[in-house]
PDB file of C-alpha atoms in Angstrom:
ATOM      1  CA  UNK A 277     113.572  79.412 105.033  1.00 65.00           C
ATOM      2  CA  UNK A 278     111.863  80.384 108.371  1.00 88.00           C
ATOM      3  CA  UNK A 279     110.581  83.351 108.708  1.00 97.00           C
ATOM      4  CA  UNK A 280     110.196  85.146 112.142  1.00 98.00           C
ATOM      5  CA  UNK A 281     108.396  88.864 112.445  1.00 99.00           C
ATOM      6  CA  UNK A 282     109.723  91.266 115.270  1.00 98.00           C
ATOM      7  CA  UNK A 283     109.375  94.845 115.486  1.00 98.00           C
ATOM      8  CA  UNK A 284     111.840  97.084 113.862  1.00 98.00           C
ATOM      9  CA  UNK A 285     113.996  98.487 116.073  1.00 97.00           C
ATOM     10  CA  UNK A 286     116.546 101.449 116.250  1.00 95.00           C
ATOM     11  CA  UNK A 287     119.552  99.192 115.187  1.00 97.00           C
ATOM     12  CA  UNK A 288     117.864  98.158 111.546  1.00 98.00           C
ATOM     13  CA  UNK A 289     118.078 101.704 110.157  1.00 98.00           C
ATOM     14  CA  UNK A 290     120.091 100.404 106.795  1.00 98.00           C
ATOM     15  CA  UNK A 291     118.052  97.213 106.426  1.00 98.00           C
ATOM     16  CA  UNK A 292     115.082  98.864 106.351  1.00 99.00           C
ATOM     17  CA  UNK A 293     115.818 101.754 104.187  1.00 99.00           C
ATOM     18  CA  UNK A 294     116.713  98.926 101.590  1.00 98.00           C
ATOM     19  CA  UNK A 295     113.334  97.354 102.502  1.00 99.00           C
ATOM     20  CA  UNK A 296     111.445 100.766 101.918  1.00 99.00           C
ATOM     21  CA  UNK A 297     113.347 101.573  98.788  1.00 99.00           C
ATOM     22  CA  UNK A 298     112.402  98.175  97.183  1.00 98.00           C
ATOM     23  CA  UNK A 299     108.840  99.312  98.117  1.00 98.00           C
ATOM     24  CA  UNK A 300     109.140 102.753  96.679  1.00 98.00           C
ATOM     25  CA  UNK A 301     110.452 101.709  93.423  1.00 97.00           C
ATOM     26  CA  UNK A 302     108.054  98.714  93.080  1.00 95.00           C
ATOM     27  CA  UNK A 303     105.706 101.746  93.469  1.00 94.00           C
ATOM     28  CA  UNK A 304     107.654 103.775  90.811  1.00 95.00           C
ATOM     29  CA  UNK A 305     107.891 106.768  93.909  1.00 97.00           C
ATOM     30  CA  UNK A 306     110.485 108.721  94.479  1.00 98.00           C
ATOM     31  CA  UNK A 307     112.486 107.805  97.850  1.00 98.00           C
ATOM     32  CA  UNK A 308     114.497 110.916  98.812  1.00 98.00           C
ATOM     33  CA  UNK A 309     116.795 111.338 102.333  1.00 98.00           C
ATOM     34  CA  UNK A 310     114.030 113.760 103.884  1.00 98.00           C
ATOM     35  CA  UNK A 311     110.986 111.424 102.789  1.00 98.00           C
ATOM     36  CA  UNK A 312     113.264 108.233 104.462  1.00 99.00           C
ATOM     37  CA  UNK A 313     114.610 110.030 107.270  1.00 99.00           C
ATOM     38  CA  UNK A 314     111.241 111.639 108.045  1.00 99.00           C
ATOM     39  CA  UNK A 315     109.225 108.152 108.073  1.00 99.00           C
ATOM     40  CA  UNK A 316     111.835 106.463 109.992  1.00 99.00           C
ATOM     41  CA  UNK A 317     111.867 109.590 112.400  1.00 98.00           C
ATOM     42  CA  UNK A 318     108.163 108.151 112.836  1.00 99.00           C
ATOM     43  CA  UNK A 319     108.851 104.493 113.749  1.00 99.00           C
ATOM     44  CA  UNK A 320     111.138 105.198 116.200  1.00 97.00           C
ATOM     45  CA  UNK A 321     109.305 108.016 118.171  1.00 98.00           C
ATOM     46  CA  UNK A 322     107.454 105.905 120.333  1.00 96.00           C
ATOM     47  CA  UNK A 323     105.006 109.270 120.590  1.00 98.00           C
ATOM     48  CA  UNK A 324     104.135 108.733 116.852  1.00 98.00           C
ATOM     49  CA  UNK A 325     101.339 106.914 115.306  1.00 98.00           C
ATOM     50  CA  UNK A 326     103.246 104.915 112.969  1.00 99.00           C
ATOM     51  CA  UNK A 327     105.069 101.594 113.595  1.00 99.00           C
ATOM     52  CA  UNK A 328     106.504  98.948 111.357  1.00 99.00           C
ATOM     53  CA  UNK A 329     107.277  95.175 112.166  1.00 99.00           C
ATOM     54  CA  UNK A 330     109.987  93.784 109.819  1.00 99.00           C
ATOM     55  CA  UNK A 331     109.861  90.028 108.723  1.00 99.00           C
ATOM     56  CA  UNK A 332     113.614  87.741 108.899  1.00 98.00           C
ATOM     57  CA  UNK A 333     114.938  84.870 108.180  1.00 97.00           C
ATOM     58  CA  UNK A 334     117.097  82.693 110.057  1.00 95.00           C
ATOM     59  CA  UNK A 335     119.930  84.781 110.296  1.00 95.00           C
ATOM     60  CA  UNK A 336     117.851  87.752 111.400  1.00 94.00           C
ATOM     61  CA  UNK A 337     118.480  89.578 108.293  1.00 97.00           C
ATOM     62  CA  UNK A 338     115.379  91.737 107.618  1.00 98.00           C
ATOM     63  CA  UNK A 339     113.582  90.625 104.305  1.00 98.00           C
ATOM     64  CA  UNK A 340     110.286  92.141 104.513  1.00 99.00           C
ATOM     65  CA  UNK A 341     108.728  95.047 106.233  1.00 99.00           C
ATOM     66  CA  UNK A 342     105.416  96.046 107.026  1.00 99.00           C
ATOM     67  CA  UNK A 343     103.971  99.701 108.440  1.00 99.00           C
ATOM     68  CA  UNK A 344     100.850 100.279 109.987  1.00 99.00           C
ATOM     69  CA  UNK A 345      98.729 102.698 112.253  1.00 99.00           C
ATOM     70  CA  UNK A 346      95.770 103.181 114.594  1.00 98.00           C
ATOM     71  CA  UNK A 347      92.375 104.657 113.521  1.00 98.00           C
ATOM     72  CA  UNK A 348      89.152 105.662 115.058  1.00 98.00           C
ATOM     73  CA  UNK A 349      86.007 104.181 113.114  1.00 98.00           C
ATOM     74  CA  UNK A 350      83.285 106.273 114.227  1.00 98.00           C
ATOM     75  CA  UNK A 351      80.868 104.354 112.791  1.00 96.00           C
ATOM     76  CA  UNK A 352      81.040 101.565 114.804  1.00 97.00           C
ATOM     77  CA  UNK A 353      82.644 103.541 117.649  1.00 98.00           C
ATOM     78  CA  UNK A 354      86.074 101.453 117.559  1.00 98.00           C
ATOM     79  CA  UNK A 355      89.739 101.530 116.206  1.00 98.00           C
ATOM     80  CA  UNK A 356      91.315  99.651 113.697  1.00 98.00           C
ATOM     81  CA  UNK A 357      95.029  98.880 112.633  1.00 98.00           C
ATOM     82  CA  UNK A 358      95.458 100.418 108.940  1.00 98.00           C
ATOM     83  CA  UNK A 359      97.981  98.924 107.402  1.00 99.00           C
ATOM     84  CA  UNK A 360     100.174 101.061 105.100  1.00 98.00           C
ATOM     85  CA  UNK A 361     102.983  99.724 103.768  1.00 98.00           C
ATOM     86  CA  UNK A 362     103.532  96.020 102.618  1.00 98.00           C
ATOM     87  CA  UNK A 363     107.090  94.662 101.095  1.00 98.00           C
ATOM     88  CA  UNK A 364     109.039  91.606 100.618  1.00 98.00           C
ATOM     89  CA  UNK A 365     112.114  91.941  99.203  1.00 98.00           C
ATOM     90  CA  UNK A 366     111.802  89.909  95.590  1.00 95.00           C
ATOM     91  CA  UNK A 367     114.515  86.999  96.504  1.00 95.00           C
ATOM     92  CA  UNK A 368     112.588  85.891  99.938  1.00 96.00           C
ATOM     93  CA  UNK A 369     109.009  85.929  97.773  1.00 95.00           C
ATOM     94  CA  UNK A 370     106.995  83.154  98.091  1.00 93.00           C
ATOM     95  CA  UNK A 371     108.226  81.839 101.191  1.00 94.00           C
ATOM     96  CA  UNK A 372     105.568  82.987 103.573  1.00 97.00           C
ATOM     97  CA  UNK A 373     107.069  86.557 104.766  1.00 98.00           C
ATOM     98  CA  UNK A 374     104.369  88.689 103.594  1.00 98.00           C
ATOM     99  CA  UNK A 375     101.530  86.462 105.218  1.00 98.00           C
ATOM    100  CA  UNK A 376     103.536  86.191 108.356  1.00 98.00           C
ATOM    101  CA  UNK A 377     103.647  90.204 108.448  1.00 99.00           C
ATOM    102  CA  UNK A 378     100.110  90.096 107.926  1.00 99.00           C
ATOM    103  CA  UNK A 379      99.429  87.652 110.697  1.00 98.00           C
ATOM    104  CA  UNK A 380     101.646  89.955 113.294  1.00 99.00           C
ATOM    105  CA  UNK A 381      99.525  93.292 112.792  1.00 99.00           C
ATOM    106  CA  UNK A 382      96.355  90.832 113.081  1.00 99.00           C
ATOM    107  CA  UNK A 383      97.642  89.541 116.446  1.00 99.00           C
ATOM    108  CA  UNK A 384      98.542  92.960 117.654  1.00 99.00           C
ATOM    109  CA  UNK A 385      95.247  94.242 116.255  1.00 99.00           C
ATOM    110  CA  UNK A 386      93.873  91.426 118.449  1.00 99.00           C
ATOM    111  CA  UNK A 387      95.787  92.440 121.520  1.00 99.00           C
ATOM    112  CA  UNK A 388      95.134  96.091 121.285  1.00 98.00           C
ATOM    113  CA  UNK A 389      90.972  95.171 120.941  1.00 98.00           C
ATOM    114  CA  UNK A 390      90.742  96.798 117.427  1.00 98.00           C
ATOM    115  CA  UNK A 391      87.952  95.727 115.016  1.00 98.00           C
ATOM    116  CA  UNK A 392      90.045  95.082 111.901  1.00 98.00           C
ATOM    117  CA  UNK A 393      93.297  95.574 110.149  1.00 99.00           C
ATOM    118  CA  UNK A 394      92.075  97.163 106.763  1.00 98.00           C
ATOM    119  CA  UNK A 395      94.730  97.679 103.778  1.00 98.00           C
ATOM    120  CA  UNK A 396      94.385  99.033 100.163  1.00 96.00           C
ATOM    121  CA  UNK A 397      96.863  97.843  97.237  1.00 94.00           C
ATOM    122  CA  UNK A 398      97.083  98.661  93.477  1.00 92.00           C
ATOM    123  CA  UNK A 399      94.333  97.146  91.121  1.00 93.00           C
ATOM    124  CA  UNK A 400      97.164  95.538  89.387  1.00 94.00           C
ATOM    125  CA  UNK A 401      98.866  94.188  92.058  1.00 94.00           C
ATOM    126  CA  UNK A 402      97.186  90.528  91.170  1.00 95.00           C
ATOM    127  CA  UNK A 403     100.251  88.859  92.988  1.00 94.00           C
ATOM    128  CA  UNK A 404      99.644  90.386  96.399  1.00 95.00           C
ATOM    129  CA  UNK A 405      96.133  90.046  95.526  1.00 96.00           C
ATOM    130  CA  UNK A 406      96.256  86.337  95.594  1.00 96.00           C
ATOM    131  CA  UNK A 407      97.738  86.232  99.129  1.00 97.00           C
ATOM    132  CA  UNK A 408      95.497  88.631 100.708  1.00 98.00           C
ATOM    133  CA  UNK A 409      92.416  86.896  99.325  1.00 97.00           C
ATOM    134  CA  UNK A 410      93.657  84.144 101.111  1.00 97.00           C
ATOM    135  CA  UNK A 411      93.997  85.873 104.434  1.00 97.00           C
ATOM    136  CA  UNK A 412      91.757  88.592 104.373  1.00 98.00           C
ATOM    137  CA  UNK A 413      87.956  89.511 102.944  1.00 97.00           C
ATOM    138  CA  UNK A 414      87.873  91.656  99.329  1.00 96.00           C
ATOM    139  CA  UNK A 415      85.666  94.756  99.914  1.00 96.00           C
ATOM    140  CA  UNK A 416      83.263  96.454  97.869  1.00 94.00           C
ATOM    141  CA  UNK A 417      84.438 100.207  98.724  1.00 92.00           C
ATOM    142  CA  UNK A 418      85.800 102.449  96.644  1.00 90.00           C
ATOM    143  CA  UNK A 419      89.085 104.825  97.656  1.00 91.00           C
ATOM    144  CA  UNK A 420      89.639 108.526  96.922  1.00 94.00           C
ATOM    145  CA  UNK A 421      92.025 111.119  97.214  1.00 93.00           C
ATOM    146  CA  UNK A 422      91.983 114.924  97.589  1.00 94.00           C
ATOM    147  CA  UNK A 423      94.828 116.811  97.184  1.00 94.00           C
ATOM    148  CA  UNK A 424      94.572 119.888  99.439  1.00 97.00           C
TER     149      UNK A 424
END
């Protein structure tokens, strides 16, 4: 299978929701209309922080999707590209989709003259963890929340 990785665009509405619900129950969240219609409100309002590229195969069919953002690091006074949101859908796994995502929000991290593309996943998540220890360096920082 090749895989090719183009930005979603306004036409892929149903391919990505399916993408994005696969994520969401991987994640055991819930996925209601207003959460879905909200985030893809986001990627295409070309005003809004949030984009997505999706991953496809030959036939252009959407099998993986990845979401990602800008951020300021003030510590080193530059931005970054955080990304967000990670998915392949489980029948194209293992065929190089999920690096190839990867490697797009690199390059555009690289063409917007960010410092890094930074990600978090689950501590359990020892599958994805294999793939981004091949493509990426393991930190030793630790992630919180705050509910407000």
């Amino acid at each position: 299978m090749s895989v090719q990785v183009r930005p979603v665009s306004s036409d892929d509405f149903f391919a990505w929701l399916e993408l994005y619900a696969g994520y969401n129950t991987f994640y055991e969240l819930e996925l209601t209309d207003t959460k879905a219609l909200r985030v893809w409100g986001w990627l295409t309002d070309a005003t809004h922080e949030l984009r997505a590229f999706l991953a496809v195969d030959e036939t252009d069919t959407p099998i993986g999707l990845a979401h990602y953002r800008g951020f300021a690091r003030p510590s080193s006074g530059t931005s970054g590209l955080y990304l967000d949101d990670l998915f392949v859908a489980q029948n194209a796994r293992g065929r190089g989709a999920a690096t190839a995502l990867i490697e797009a929000v690199r390059e555009r991290a690289a063409a917007e003259r960010r410092s890094v593309v930074r990600w978090i996943t689950a501590a359990d998540n020892e599958t994805a963890q294999r793939v981004y220890d091949r493509v990426a360096t393991r930190t030793d920082w630790v992630t919180y929340d705050l509910n407000p």
